[in-house]
PDB file of C-alpha atoms in Angstrom:
ATOM      1  CA  MET A  30       5.662  30.776   7.575  1.00 45.00           C
ATOM      2  CA  GLN A  31       2.187  29.468   7.078  1.00 43.00           C
ATOM      3  CA  MET A  32       1.404  32.058   4.396  1.00 44.00           C
ATOM      4  CA  MET A  33       4.705  31.198   2.608  1.00 44.00           C
ATOM      5  CA  MET A  34       3.812  27.460   2.564  1.00 44.00           C
ATOM      6  CA  LEU A  35       0.349  28.227   1.213  1.00 43.00           C
ATOM      7  CA  SER A  36       1.951  30.388  -1.541  1.00 43.00           C
ATOM      8  CA  ILE A  37       4.296  27.507  -2.469  1.00 42.00           C
ATOM      9  CA  SER A  38       1.410  25.005  -2.530  1.00 46.00           C
ATOM     10  CA  LEU A  39      -0.603  27.246  -4.839  1.00 45.00           C
ATOM     11  CA  PHE A  40       2.412  27.720  -7.105  1.00 44.00           C
ATOM     12  CA  ILE A  41       2.873  23.965  -7.328  1.00 45.00           C
ATOM     13  CA  ILE A  42      -0.743  23.513  -8.188  1.00 45.00           C
ATOM     14  CA  TYR A  43      -0.770  26.188 -10.971  1.00 46.00           C
ATOM     15  CA  PHE A  44       2.555  24.986 -12.381  1.00 42.00           C
ATOM     16  CA  LEU A  45       1.384  21.358 -12.666  1.00 46.00           C
ATOM     17  CA  THR A  46      -2.051  22.115 -14.159  1.00 46.00           C
ATOM     18  CA  PHE A  47      -0.352  24.655 -16.514  1.00 43.00           C
ATOM     19  CA  SER A  48       2.268  22.104 -17.693  1.00 43.00           C
ATOM     20  CA  ILE A  49      -0.361  19.478 -18.354  1.00 42.00           C
ATOM     21  CA  HIS A  50      -2.490  21.908 -20.415  1.00 42.00           C
ATOM     22  CA  VAL A  51       0.417  23.239 -22.436  1.00 36.00           C
ATOM     23  CA  TYR A  52       2.352  20.227 -23.153  1.00 35.00           C
ATOM     24  CA  GLY A  53      -0.592  17.962 -23.874  1.00 38.00           C
ATOM     25  CA  GLN A  54       0.142  15.236 -21.430  1.00 51.00           C
ATOM     26  CA  ASN A  55      -2.420  12.477 -21.229  1.00 57.00           C
ATOM     27  CA  LYS A  56      -5.679  13.221 -19.546  1.00 75.00           C
ATOM     28  CA  CYS A  57      -8.461  10.912 -18.363  1.00 81.00           C
ATOM     29  CA  GLU A  58     -11.971  11.668 -19.451  1.00 80.00           C
ATOM     30  CA  ALA A  59     -13.527   8.663 -17.624  1.00 82.00           C
ATOM     31  CA  PHE A  60     -16.451   8.770 -15.424  1.00 87.00           C
ATOM     32  CA  ILE A  61     -15.075   7.594 -12.063  1.00 91.00           C
ATOM     33  CA  ASP A  62     -15.631   7.845  -8.315  1.00 93.00           C
ATOM     34  CA  LEU A  63     -12.114   7.848  -6.862  1.00 93.00           C
ATOM     35  CA  THR A  64     -11.075   7.740  -3.295  1.00 95.00           C
ATOM     36  CA  LEU A  65      -7.336   8.495  -2.692  1.00 95.00           C
ATOM     37  CA  ILE A  66      -6.177   6.846   0.638  1.00 97.00           C
ATOM     38  CA  ILE A  67      -2.789   8.359   1.554  1.00 97.00           C
ATOM     39  CA  ASP A  68      -0.472   6.966   4.222  1.00 97.00           C
ATOM     40  CA  SER A  69       0.658   9.820   6.445  1.00 97.00           C
ATOM     41  CA  SER A  70       2.595   7.735   9.114  1.00 96.00           C
ATOM     42  CA  GLY A  71       5.765   8.699  10.872  1.00 96.00           C
ATOM     43  CA  SER A  72       7.855   6.248   8.919  1.00 95.00           C
ATOM     44  CA  ILE A  73       7.540   8.641   5.940  1.00 96.00           C
ATOM     45  CA  SER A  74       9.945  11.564   5.967  1.00 96.00           C
ATOM     46  CA  PRO A  75       8.458  15.070   5.645  1.00 96.00           C
ATOM     47  CA  ASN A  76      10.236  15.554   2.349  1.00 96.00           C
ATOM     48  CA  ASP A  77       8.825  12.219   1.026  1.00 96.00           C
ATOM     49  CA  PHE A  78       5.305  13.206   2.167  1.00 96.00           C
ATOM     50  CA  GLU A  79       5.561  16.488   0.226  1.00 96.00           C
ATOM     51  CA  GLN A  80       6.833  14.592  -2.860  1.00 95.00           C
ATOM     52  CA  GLY A  81       3.839  12.298  -2.548  1.00 95.00           C
ATOM     53  CA  LYS A  82       1.391  15.194  -2.397  1.00 95.00           C
ATOM     54  CA  LYS A  83       2.935  16.676  -5.553  1.00 95.00           C
ATOM     55  CA  ALA A  84       2.442  13.386  -7.251  1.00 95.00           C
ATOM     56  CA  LEU A  85      -1.187  13.238  -6.297  1.00 94.00           C
ATOM     57  CA  ILE A  86      -1.706  16.775  -7.436  1.00 94.00           C
ATOM     58  CA  ASP A  87      -0.371  15.738 -10.811  1.00 93.00           C
ATOM     59  CA  LEU A  88      -2.644  12.602 -10.788  1.00 93.00           C
ATOM     60  CA  VAL A  89      -5.807  14.548  -9.989  1.00 90.00           C
ATOM     61  CA  SER A  90      -4.861  17.304 -12.553  1.00 90.00           C
ATOM     62  CA  ARG A  91      -5.182  14.643 -15.234  1.00 91.00           C
ATOM     63  CA  LEU A  92      -8.806  13.847 -14.284  1.00 89.00           C
ATOM     64  CA  ASN A  93     -11.857  15.630 -15.675  1.00 85.00           C
ATOM     65  CA  VAL A  94     -13.188  16.554 -12.262  1.00 80.00           C
ATOM     66  CA  GLY A  95     -16.858  17.545 -12.264  1.00 72.00           C
ATOM     67  CA  THR A  96     -20.341  16.627 -11.213  1.00 68.00           C
ATOM     68  CA  GLU A  97     -20.858  14.401 -14.355  1.00 71.00           C
ATOM     69  CA  LYS A  98     -17.345  13.081 -14.745  1.00 81.00           C
ATOM     70  CA  ALA A  99     -14.676  12.263 -12.197  1.00 85.00           C
ATOM     71  CA  GLY A 100     -15.210  12.685  -8.423  1.00 87.00           C
ATOM     72  CA  VAL A 101     -12.425  12.570  -5.928  1.00 90.00           C
ATOM     73  CA  ALA A 102     -12.432  12.040  -2.142  1.00 91.00           C
ATOM     74  CA  ILE A 103      -9.219  12.068  -0.020  1.00 93.00           C
ATOM     75  CA  ILE A 104      -8.455  10.099   3.171  1.00 95.00           C
ATOM     76  CA  ASN A 105      -5.266  11.167   4.892  1.00 96.00           C
ATOM     77  CA  PHE A 106      -4.439   8.439   7.510  1.00 97.00           C
ATOM     78  CA  SER A 107      -2.084   7.451  10.209  1.00 97.00           C
ATOM     79  CA  SER A 108      -3.372   6.551  13.702  1.00 96.00           C
ATOM     80  CA  THR A 109      -5.896   9.285  13.261  1.00 95.00           C
ATOM     81  CA  MET A 110      -7.283  10.216   9.845  1.00 94.00           C
ATOM     82  CA  SER A 111      -9.287  12.906   7.977  1.00 92.00           C
ATOM     83  CA  LEU A 112     -11.657  12.802   5.097  1.00 90.00           C
ATOM     84  CA  SER A 113     -11.639  15.585   2.528  1.00 83.00           C
ATOM     85  CA  ALA A 114     -14.916  15.583   0.625  1.00 73.00           C
ATOM     86  CA  GLN A 115     -17.896  17.786  -0.062  1.00 59.00           C
ATOM     87  CA  THR A 116     -21.466  16.699   0.012  1.00 55.00           C
ATOM     88  CA  ASP A 117     -20.983  13.985  -2.645  1.00 56.00           C
ATOM     89  CA  VAL A 118     -17.813  12.366  -3.995  1.00 54.00           C
ATOM     90  CA  PHE A 119     -18.496  13.955  -7.465  1.00 50.00           C
ATOM     91  CA  GLU A 120     -19.090  17.621  -6.521  1.00 55.00           C
ATOM     92  CA  PHE A 121     -15.532  18.865  -6.113  1.00 57.00           C
ATOM     93  CA  ASP A 122     -14.201  21.975  -7.843  1.00 70.00           C
ATOM     94  CA  ARG A 123     -10.810  21.039  -9.372  1.00 75.00           C
ATOM     95  CA  MET A 124      -8.730  23.953  -7.930  1.00 80.00           C
ATOM     96  CA  GLU A 125     -10.260  23.501  -4.493  1.00 81.00           C
ATOM     97  CA  LEU A 126      -9.562  19.793  -4.599  1.00 84.00           C
ATOM     98  CA  LEU A 127      -5.971  20.412  -5.601  1.00 87.00           C
ATOM     99  CA  GLN A 128      -5.459  22.937  -2.819  1.00 87.00           C
ATOM    100  CA  GLN A 129      -6.844  20.435  -0.272  1.00 88.00           C
ATOM    101  CA  ILE A 130      -4.234  17.940  -1.369  1.00 92.00           C
ATOM    102  CA  ALA A 131      -1.445  20.499  -1.135  1.00 93.00           C
ATOM    103  CA  GLU A 132      -2.480  21.438   2.405  1.00 92.00           C
ATOM    104  CA  LEU A 133      -2.704  17.889   3.796  1.00 94.00           C
ATOM    105  CA  PRO A 134      -0.867  17.668   7.137  1.00 96.00           C
ATOM    106  CA  HIS A 135       1.779  14.991   7.809  1.00 97.00           C
ATOM    107  CA  LEU A 136       0.136  13.145  10.756  1.00 97.00           C
ATOM    108  CA  ALA A 137       3.377  11.163  11.510  1.00 96.00           C
ATOM    109  CA  GLN A 138       1.793   8.512  13.778  1.00 96.00           C
ATOM    110  CA  ASN A 139       1.292   4.731  13.226  1.00 97.00           C
ATOM    111  CA  THR A 140      -0.335   3.012  10.314  1.00 96.00           C
ATOM    112  CA  SER A 141      -3.970   2.210  10.636  1.00 97.00           C
ATOM    113  CA  THR A 142      -4.680   0.998   7.172  1.00 97.00           C
ATOM    114  CA  GLY A 143      -7.811  -1.116   8.044  1.00 97.00           C
ATOM    115  CA  GLU A 144      -9.436   1.896   9.714  1.00 98.00           C
ATOM    116  CA  ALA A 145      -8.817   4.040   6.559  1.00 97.00           C
ATOM    117  CA  LEU A 146     -10.328   1.371   4.335  1.00 98.00           C
ATOM    118  CA  ALA A 147     -13.353   1.170   6.712  1.00 97.00           C
ATOM    119  CA  LEU A 148     -13.750   4.931   6.455  1.00 97.00           C
ATOM    120  CA  ALA A 149     -13.648   4.761   2.698  1.00 97.00           C
ATOM    121  CA  ASN A 150     -16.359   2.122   2.821  1.00 97.00           C
ATOM    122  CA  SER A 151     -18.661   4.235   4.987  1.00 95.00           C
ATOM    123  CA  TYR A 152     -18.160   7.211   2.878  1.00 93.00           C
ATOM    124  CA  CYS A 153     -18.807   5.473  -0.392  1.00 94.00           C
ATOM    125  CA  GLN A 154     -21.923   3.730   0.866  1.00 93.00           C
ATOM    126  CA  ALA A 155     -23.328   7.229   1.775  1.00 90.00           C
ATOM    127  CA  ARG A 156     -21.972   9.292  -1.078  1.00 89.00           C
ATOM    128  CA  CYS A 157     -20.830   7.507  -4.149  1.00 91.00           C
ATOM    129  CA  ARG A 158     -23.076   7.524  -7.241  1.00 90.00           C
ATOM    130  CA  PRO A 159     -25.711   4.819  -7.326  1.00 91.00           C
ATOM    131  CA  ALA A 160     -24.683   1.339  -8.736  1.00 87.00           C
ATOM    132  CA  THR A 161     -27.450   1.795 -11.296  1.00 88.00           C
ATOM    133  CA  GLN A 162     -25.253   4.461 -13.062  1.00 90.00           C
ATOM    134  CA  ALA A 163     -22.344   1.979 -13.527  1.00 94.00           C
ATOM    135  CA  ILE A 164     -19.634   4.424 -12.437  1.00 94.00           C
ATOM    136  CA  PRO A 165     -16.402   2.659 -11.516  1.00 95.00           C
ATOM    137  CA  ARG A 166     -15.736   2.912  -7.803  1.00 96.00           C
ATOM    138  CA  VAL A 167     -11.935   2.995  -7.300  1.00 96.00           C
ATOM    139  CA  PHE A 168      -9.910   3.223  -4.080  1.00 97.00           C
ATOM    140  CA  ALA A 169      -6.217   3.959  -4.581  1.00 97.00           C
ATOM    141  CA  ILE A 170      -4.147   3.444  -1.489  1.00 97.00           C
ATOM    142  CA  PHE A 171      -0.553   4.717  -1.219  1.00 97.00           C
ATOM    143  CA  THR A 172       1.566   3.371   1.582  1.00 96.00           C
ATOM    144  CA  ASP A 173       5.219   2.761   2.527  1.00 95.00           C
ATOM    145  CA  GLY A 174       4.549  -0.261   4.689  1.00 91.00           C
ATOM    146  CA  HIS A 175       2.092  -2.640   6.390  1.00 94.00           C
ATOM    147  CA  SER A 176      -0.575  -1.749   8.935  1.00 95.00           C
ATOM    148  CA  ASN A 177       0.502  -1.822  12.621  1.00 95.00           C
ATOM    149  CA  GLU A 178      -2.556  -0.494  14.396  1.00 95.00           C
ATOM    150  CA  GLY A 179      -6.356  -0.772  14.291  1.00 94.00           C
ATOM    151  CA  ARG A 180      -8.562  -3.378  12.584  1.00 96.00           C
ATOM    152  CA  PRO A 181      -7.179  -5.856  10.130  1.00 97.00           C
ATOM    153  CA  PRO A 182      -6.845  -4.274   6.601  1.00 97.00           C
ATOM    154  CA  ILE A 183      -7.560  -7.372   4.459  1.00 97.00           C
ATOM    155  CA  PRO A 184     -11.216  -7.947   5.716  1.00 98.00           C
ATOM    156  CA  ALA A 185     -11.799  -4.161   5.384  1.00 98.00           C
ATOM    157  CA  ALA A 186     -10.606  -4.256   1.794  1.00 98.00           C
ATOM    158  CA  GLN A 187     -12.734  -7.311   1.024  1.00 98.00           C
ATOM    159  CA  ALA A 188     -15.655  -5.342   2.192  1.00 98.00           C
ATOM    160  CA  LEU A 189     -14.820  -2.649  -0.282  1.00 97.00           C
ATOM    161  CA  ARG A 190     -14.539  -5.062  -3.136  1.00 97.00           C
ATOM    162  CA  SER A 191     -17.794  -6.853  -2.364  1.00 96.00           C
ATOM    163  CA  ASN A 192     -21.480  -5.988  -2.279  1.00 94.00           C
ATOM    164  CA  PRO A 193     -22.765  -3.337  -1.844  1.00 94.00           C
ATOM    165  CA  ILE A 194     -19.663  -1.257  -2.880  1.00 96.00           C
ATOM    166  CA  GLU A 195     -18.328  -3.597  -5.630  1.00 97.00           C
ATOM    167  CA  GLY A 196     -15.191  -1.432  -5.826  1.00 97.00           C
ATOM    168  CA  THR A 197     -11.735  -1.802  -7.232  1.00 97.00           C
ATOM    169  CA  ILE A 198      -8.731  -1.293  -5.029  1.00 98.00           C
ATOM    170  CA  PHE A 199      -5.433  -0.193  -6.554  1.00 97.00           C
ATOM    171  CA  ALA A 200      -2.667  -0.731  -3.986  1.00 97.00           C
ATOM    172  CA  VAL A 201       0.647   1.202  -4.383  1.00 97.00           C
ATOM    173  CA  GLY A 202       3.610   0.312  -2.225  1.00 96.00           C
ATOM    174  CA  ILE A 203       6.448   2.898  -2.117  1.00 97.00           C
ATOM    175  CA  GLY A 204       9.950   1.896  -1.063  1.00 94.00           C
ATOM    176  CA  ASN A 205      11.058  -1.381   0.460  1.00 92.00           C
ATOM    177  CA  ILE A 206       7.888  -2.408   2.174  1.00 92.00           C
ATOM    178  CA  GLY A 207       9.067  -5.918   3.053  1.00 91.00           C
ATOM    179  CA  THR A 208       7.615  -9.342   2.746  1.00 93.00           C
ATOM    180  CA  GLN A 209       4.698  -8.601   5.109  1.00 94.00           C
ATOM    181  CA  GLY A 210       3.968  -5.432   3.292  1.00 93.00           C
ATOM    182  CA  ASP A 211       3.916  -7.132  -0.123  1.00 95.00           C
ATOM    183  CA  ALA A 212       1.506  -9.774   1.146  1.00 96.00           C
ATOM    184  CA  GLU A 213      -0.746  -7.123   2.733  1.00 97.00           C
ATOM    185  CA  LEU A 214      -0.890  -5.150  -0.462  1.00 97.00           C
ATOM    186  CA  LEU A 215      -1.939  -8.233  -2.464  1.00 97.00           C
ATOM    187  CA  GLY A 216      -4.548  -9.030   0.059  1.00 98.00           C
ATOM    188  CA  ILE A 217      -5.895  -5.534  -0.092  1.00 98.00           C
ATOM    189  CA  ALA A 218      -6.058  -5.415  -3.844  1.00 97.00           C
ATOM    190  CA  GLY A 219      -7.174  -8.949  -4.239  1.00 96.00           C
ATOM    191  CA  ASP A 220      -5.623  -9.104  -7.673  1.00 96.00           C
ATOM    192  CA  PRO A 221      -1.925  -8.880  -8.696  1.00 96.00           C
ATOM    193  CA  ASP A 222      -2.973  -6.747 -11.683  1.00 95.00           C
ATOM    194  CA  TYR A 223      -3.996  -4.057  -9.202  1.00 96.00           C
ATOM    195  CA  VAL A 224      -0.712  -3.932  -7.154  1.00 96.00           C
ATOM    196  CA  LEU A 225       2.149  -1.652  -8.044  1.00 96.00           C
ATOM    197  CA  ASN A 226       5.513  -1.357  -6.217  1.00 96.00           C
ATOM    198  CA  ILE A 227       7.581   1.859  -6.643  1.00 95.00           C
ATOM    199  CA  ALA A 228      11.126   2.387  -5.373  1.00 95.00           C
ATOM    200  CA  SER A 229      10.636   5.830  -3.823  1.00 95.00           C
ATOM    201  CA  TYR A 230       8.274   8.811  -3.554  1.00 94.00           C
ATOM    202  CA  LEU A 231      10.423  10.651  -6.132  1.00 92.00           C
ATOM    203  CA  ASP A 232       9.672   7.770  -8.566  1.00 93.00           C
ATOM    204  CA  LEU A 233       5.950   8.034  -7.760  1.00 93.00           C
ATOM    205  CA  ALA A 234       5.963  11.385  -9.416  1.00 89.00           C
ATOM    206  CA  ARG A 235       7.365   9.859 -12.566  1.00 90.00           C
ATOM    207  CA  VAL A 236       4.676   7.279 -12.991  1.00 93.00           C
ATOM    208  CA  THR A 237       1.526   9.216 -12.062  1.00 92.00           C
ATOM    209  CA  ASN A 238       0.409   9.308 -15.649  1.00 91.00           C
ATOM    210  CA  ALA A 239       0.604   5.567 -15.951  1.00 92.00           C
ATOM    211  CA  ILE A 240      -1.242   5.146 -12.624  1.00 93.00           C
ATOM    212  CA  THR A 241      -3.959   7.627 -13.657  1.00 92.00           C
ATOM    213  CA  MET A 242      -4.583   5.947 -17.089  1.00 90.00           C
ATOM    214  CA  LYS A 243      -4.635   2.539 -15.509  1.00 92.00           C
ATOM    215  CA  MET A 244      -7.266   3.535 -12.956  1.00 92.00           C
ATOM    216  CA  CYS A 245      -9.380   5.146 -15.695  1.00 90.00           C
ATOM    217  CA  GLU A 246      -9.592   1.767 -17.365  1.00 93.00           C
ATOM    218  CA  PHE A 247     -10.970  -0.035 -14.329  1.00 95.00           C
ATOM    219  CA  PRO A 248     -14.350  -1.604 -15.131  1.00 96.00           C
ATOM    220  CA  ALA A 249     -17.569  -0.489 -13.490  1.00 96.00           C
ATOM    221  CA  PHE A 250     -19.799  -3.025 -11.909  1.00 97.00           C
ATOM    222  CA  VAL A 251     -23.054  -3.655 -13.678  1.00 96.00           C
ATOM    223  CA  LEU A 252     -26.349  -5.258 -12.331  1.00 94.00           C
ATOM    224  CA  PRO A 253     -28.502  -7.331 -14.781  1.00 96.00           C
ATOM    225  CA  ASN A 254     -31.919  -6.120 -16.021  1.00 96.00           C
ATOM    226  CA  ILE A 255     -31.103  -2.425 -15.339  1.00 95.00           C
ATOM    227  CA  LYS A 256     -30.798   0.139 -18.029  1.00 95.00           C
ATOM    228  CA  ILE A 257     -27.484   1.996 -18.079  1.00 95.00           C
ATOM    229  CA  ARG A 258     -26.785   5.222 -19.938  1.00 93.00           C
ATOM    230  CA  GLY A 259     -23.384   6.236 -21.023  1.00 91.00           C
ATOM    231  CA  GLU A 260     -21.274   8.443 -23.419  1.00 89.00           C
ATOM    232  CA  MET A 261     -17.714   8.801 -24.726  1.00 87.00           C
ATOM    233  CA  THR A 262     -15.831  10.551 -27.457  1.00 85.00           C
ATOM    234  CA  GLY A 263     -14.613   8.675 -30.529  1.00 84.00           C
ATOM    235  CA  ASN A 264     -11.827   6.095 -30.154  1.00 82.00           C
ATOM    236  CA  SER A 265     -12.432   5.846 -26.383  1.00 88.00           C
ATOM    237  CA  SER A 266     -14.054   3.011 -24.408  1.00 92.00           C
ATOM    238  CA  ARG A 267     -15.938   2.464 -21.234  1.00 94.00           C
ATOM    239  CA  TYR A 268     -15.381  -0.796 -19.397  1.00 96.00           C
ATOM    240  CA  TYR A 269     -17.802  -2.932 -17.349  1.00 97.00           C
ATOM    241  CA  LYS A 270     -17.868  -6.164 -15.349  1.00 97.00           C
ATOM    242  CA  MET A 271     -20.511  -8.472 -13.973  1.00 97.00           C
ATOM    243  CA  HIS A 272     -20.772 -11.517 -11.679  1.00 96.00           C
ATOM    244  CA  THR A 273     -21.135 -14.810 -13.401  1.00 97.00           C
ATOM    245  CA  LEU A 274     -23.158 -17.742 -12.314  1.00 96.00           C
ATOM    246  CA  LYS A 275     -20.068 -19.577 -10.888  1.00 95.00           C
ATOM    247  CA  LYS A 276     -21.533 -19.869  -7.452  1.00 93.00           C
ATOM    248  CA  LEU A 277     -24.565 -21.615  -8.914  1.00 94.00           C
ATOM    249  CA  LYS A 278     -22.289 -23.819 -11.131  1.00 94.00           C
ATOM    250  CA  LYS A 279     -24.301 -22.816 -14.100  1.00 95.00           C
ATOM    251  CA  ASN A 280     -23.326 -21.889 -17.708  1.00 96.00           C
ATOM    252  CA  ALA A 281     -25.063 -18.810 -19.072  1.00 97.00           C
ATOM    253  CA  PHE A 282     -25.716 -16.581 -22.000  1.00 96.00           C
ATOM    254  CA  PHE A 283     -25.037 -12.865 -21.280  1.00 97.00           C
ATOM    255  CA  GLU A 284     -27.059 -10.726 -23.722  1.00 96.00           C
ATOM    256  CA  ILE A 285     -26.176  -7.020 -24.043  1.00 96.00           C
ATOM    257  CA  GLU A 286     -28.961  -5.079 -25.741  1.00 95.00           C
ATOM    258  CA  ILE A 287     -27.483  -1.691 -26.631  1.00 95.00           C
ATOM    259  CA  ASN A 288     -29.114   1.289 -28.343  1.00 95.00           C
ATOM    260  CA  ASP A 289     -27.133   4.186 -29.913  1.00 94.00           C
ATOM    261  CA  ARG A 290     -28.837   7.432 -29.147  1.00 94.00           C
ATOM    262  CA  VAL A 291     -26.049   9.609 -30.586  1.00 94.00           C
ATOM    263  CA  GLY A 292     -23.133   8.372 -32.760  1.00 94.00           C
ATOM    264  CA  LYS A 293     -22.331   4.743 -33.049  1.00 93.00           C
ATOM    265  CA  THR A 294     -20.728   2.116 -30.647  1.00 93.00           C
ATOM    266  CA  ALA A 295     -19.198  -1.341 -30.783  1.00 92.00           C
ATOM    267  CA  VAL A 296     -19.224  -3.880 -27.978  1.00 94.00           C
ATOM    268  CA  TYR A 297     -16.397  -6.394 -27.120  1.00 94.00           C
ATOM    269  CA  THR A 298     -16.676  -9.103 -24.421  1.00 95.00           C
ATOM    270  CA  SER A 299     -14.373 -11.416 -22.496  1.00 94.00           C
ATOM    271  CA  THR A 300     -14.297 -13.636 -19.421  1.00 94.00           C
ATOM    272  CA  THR A 301     -10.583 -13.096 -18.870  1.00 93.00           C
ATOM    273  CA  ASN A 302      -9.549  -9.743 -20.253  1.00 94.00           C
ATOM    274  CA  LYS A 303     -10.662  -6.853 -17.943  1.00 95.00           C
ATOM    275  CA  ASN A 304     -10.435  -4.402 -20.916  1.00 94.00           C
ATOM    276  CA  PRO A 305     -11.598  -6.365 -23.971  1.00 94.00           C
ATOM    277  CA  SER A 306     -10.906  -4.682 -27.263  1.00 88.00           C
ATOM    278  CA  SER A 307     -11.821  -7.621 -29.512  1.00 79.00           C
ATOM    279  CA  SER A 308     -13.945 -10.705 -29.320  1.00 67.00           C
ATOM    280  CA  SER A 309     -13.570 -14.224 -30.534  1.00 59.00           C
ATOM    281  CA  PRO A 310     -16.179 -15.031 -33.230  1.00 55.00           C
ATOM    282  CA  LYS A 311     -16.917 -18.233 -31.315  1.00 57.00           C
ATOM    283  CA  SER A 312     -17.737 -16.419 -28.145  1.00 65.00           C
ATOM    284  CA  ILE A 313     -19.943 -13.577 -29.300  1.00 72.00           C
ATOM    285  CA  SER A 314     -22.755 -13.106 -31.740  1.00 74.00           C
ATOM    286  CA  ASN A 315     -24.417  -9.908 -32.803  1.00 73.00           C
ATOM    287  CA  ARG A 316     -27.992  -9.309 -34.090  1.00 70.00           C
ATOM    288  CA  ASN A 317     -30.266  -6.401 -34.694  1.00 70.00           C
ATOM    289  CA  VAL A 318     -33.232  -6.181 -32.325  1.00 62.00           C
ATOM    290  CA  ARG A 319     -35.779  -3.319 -32.142  1.00 63.00           C
ATOM    291  CA  GLY A 320     -33.528  -0.924 -33.873  1.00 66.00           C
ATOM    292  CA  GLY A 321     -30.556  -1.631 -31.583  1.00 77.00           C
ATOM    293  CA  ASN A 322     -27.955  -4.442 -31.408  1.00 90.00           C
ATOM    294  CA  THR A 323     -27.879  -7.375 -29.101  1.00 93.00           C
ATOM    295  CA  TYR A 324     -24.517  -9.031 -28.372  1.00 94.00           C
ATOM    296  CA  THR A 325     -24.741 -12.470 -26.940  1.00 94.00           C
ATOM    297  CA  THR A 326     -21.732 -14.259 -25.169  1.00 95.00           C
ATOM    298  CA  PHE A 327     -21.583 -17.777 -23.824  1.00 95.00           C
ATOM    299  CA  VAL A 328     -20.149 -17.590 -20.307  1.00 96.00           C
ATOM    300  CA  PRO A 329     -19.031 -21.002 -18.839  1.00 95.00           C
ATOM    301  CA  ALA A 330     -19.811 -21.854 -15.162  1.00 95.00           C
ATOM    302  CA  ASN A 331     -16.119 -21.767 -14.176  1.00 95.00           C
ATOM    303  CA  ALA A 332     -15.649 -18.144 -15.308  1.00 96.00           C
ATOM    304  CA  ASP A 333     -14.958 -15.741 -12.413  1.00 95.00           C
ATOM    305  CA  ASN A 334     -16.254 -12.595 -14.061  1.00 96.00           C
ATOM    306  CA  PHE A 335     -17.797 -11.280 -17.331  1.00 97.00           C
ATOM    307  CA  TYR A 336     -16.182  -8.253 -18.816  1.00 97.00           C
ATOM    308  CA  PHE A 337     -17.287  -6.051 -21.707  1.00 96.00           C
ATOM    309  CA  SER A 338     -16.438  -2.750 -23.179  1.00 95.00           C
ATOM    310  CA  VAL A 339     -18.392  -0.218 -25.222  1.00 95.00           C
ATOM    311  CA  LYS A 340     -16.257   1.701 -27.727  1.00 93.00           C
ATOM    312  CA  GLY A 341     -17.229   5.004 -29.396  1.00 93.00           C
ATOM    313  CA  VAL A 342     -16.927   4.664 -33.138  1.00 91.00           C
ATOM    314  CA  MET A 343     -17.866   8.166 -34.277  1.00 88.00           C
ATOM    315  CA  SER A 344     -15.271  10.845 -33.930  1.00 82.00           C
ATOM    316  CA  ASN A 345     -17.323  13.185 -31.771  1.00 87.00           C
ATOM    317  CA  LEU A 346     -19.834  12.396 -29.078  1.00 90.00           C
ATOM    318  CA  ASN A 347     -21.291   8.900 -28.798  1.00 94.00           C
ATOM    319  CA  GLN A 348     -24.235   8.367 -26.372  1.00 94.00           C
ATOM    320  CA  PHE A 349     -25.861   4.988 -25.663  1.00 95.00           C
ATOM    321  CA  ASP A 350     -27.914   2.940 -23.299  1.00 95.00           C
ATOM    322  CA  PHE A 351     -27.859  -0.751 -22.653  1.00 96.00           C
ATOM    323  CA  ILE A 352     -29.326  -3.406 -20.565  1.00 97.00           C
ATOM    324  CA  VAL A 353     -27.757  -6.899 -19.849  1.00 97.00           C
ATOM    325  CA  ARG A 354     -29.872  -9.991 -19.376  1.00 97.00           C
ATOM    326  CA  VAL A 355     -28.493 -13.250 -17.990  1.00 97.00           C
ATOM    327  CA  ARG A 356     -30.000 -16.469 -19.216  1.00 96.00           C
ATOM    328  CA  SER A 357     -28.873 -19.521 -17.199  1.00 95.00           C
ATOM    329  CA  LEU A 358     -28.309 -22.964 -18.791  1.00 91.00           C
ATOM    330  CA  ASP A 359     -28.642 -26.389 -17.139  1.00 79.00           C
ATOM    331  CA  PHE A 360     -25.486 -27.816 -18.714  1.00 65.00           C
TER     332      PHE A 360
END
C-alpha cells in the first residue's frame, strides 16, 4: 500500500509539472525565500488534506526553484510539526521538494498555529538569505480554522513581520473558519491585502496560480546605504519596501541611485502602492549622476512605508545595482 501511495504521488507530481510546461501556464521567475506553513489538524478530512497537497505541488511547480532563484521550506503542523528543508532555504531540488510535499503525513491533532509561526521564525533567522540581498521573505499559511493550542499566534506573526525577519505573511483561510478564525488571520497577516478566504480545498486548487503570482509580487525589505544587486528579464519587475521616518515624525527624501550593468531599467515609487508601476511627476525626480540615475522621492512623515519597483526595459536580461539614501528634513 505504501509503495502504491508513493507511485500515485509521483504520478501527480509529474502530471502537474508536465501540464504547466506544455500548456504554458503562468510561472514566477521571482527571487523569493518562501516558507509554506500547512495546517495538518484533525478538523481537516484526509481527502481535503490530499487536495491541499496537490494544490501546493501545483503552486511550487510554478516557481523557479534554485539556489539563485526561489527557495522553499515546508512546515507541516498540528499539535506537533515537522520542518522540511535542506541546509538553506534556497538549496532545494525541484523534484525532491515536490516529492516531500506529496509525502507529507496528515498529523490530525490540534492546531498550534503560533508554534508553527515561531518555528518559521527560528528557521528563517538561521537559513534565509541575508537581508543585504533584498530577497522577499514570504510566509504562506494555509489553515481551516483558528489556533487552539500552544503560544498565541498573533505575537508570533508580528515577530515574523518585524526586525530582524521583516517578512510578509500571506494568510489563507479555507472553508468556514468563523469570526474568530477571520480575526486571527487578519492579525497574523497584519494587512487585509494579504488575507485570502477560499470556500474549500477543492477551490484552493483552482486559485493556486493567482496565489503564486501574488506572492511573487511581494516587496523585499531594503536597508538604507547598502548596495543591492538584482536582475530580471524584460517587462518584469522587482519590488522593494523600506521603513519611513514616521516614528521620528520627520519628512524625508529617499534617493535611489541605480546603475544598469546590463540592459536598462526604470524605477517607480510610491508611499501607498505596494507594487508601483508609475510615479506622479510631483513625487519623483530623476537625474543622471556618475553614469547612473538617481530617483528622488519626497516621503512625508505620516507615510507608513516607502515602496519602489525596478522594471526591466530591455527584452532580454537586465542587471543592475542600487543604493538608497534617506535624507531627513526638519519640517
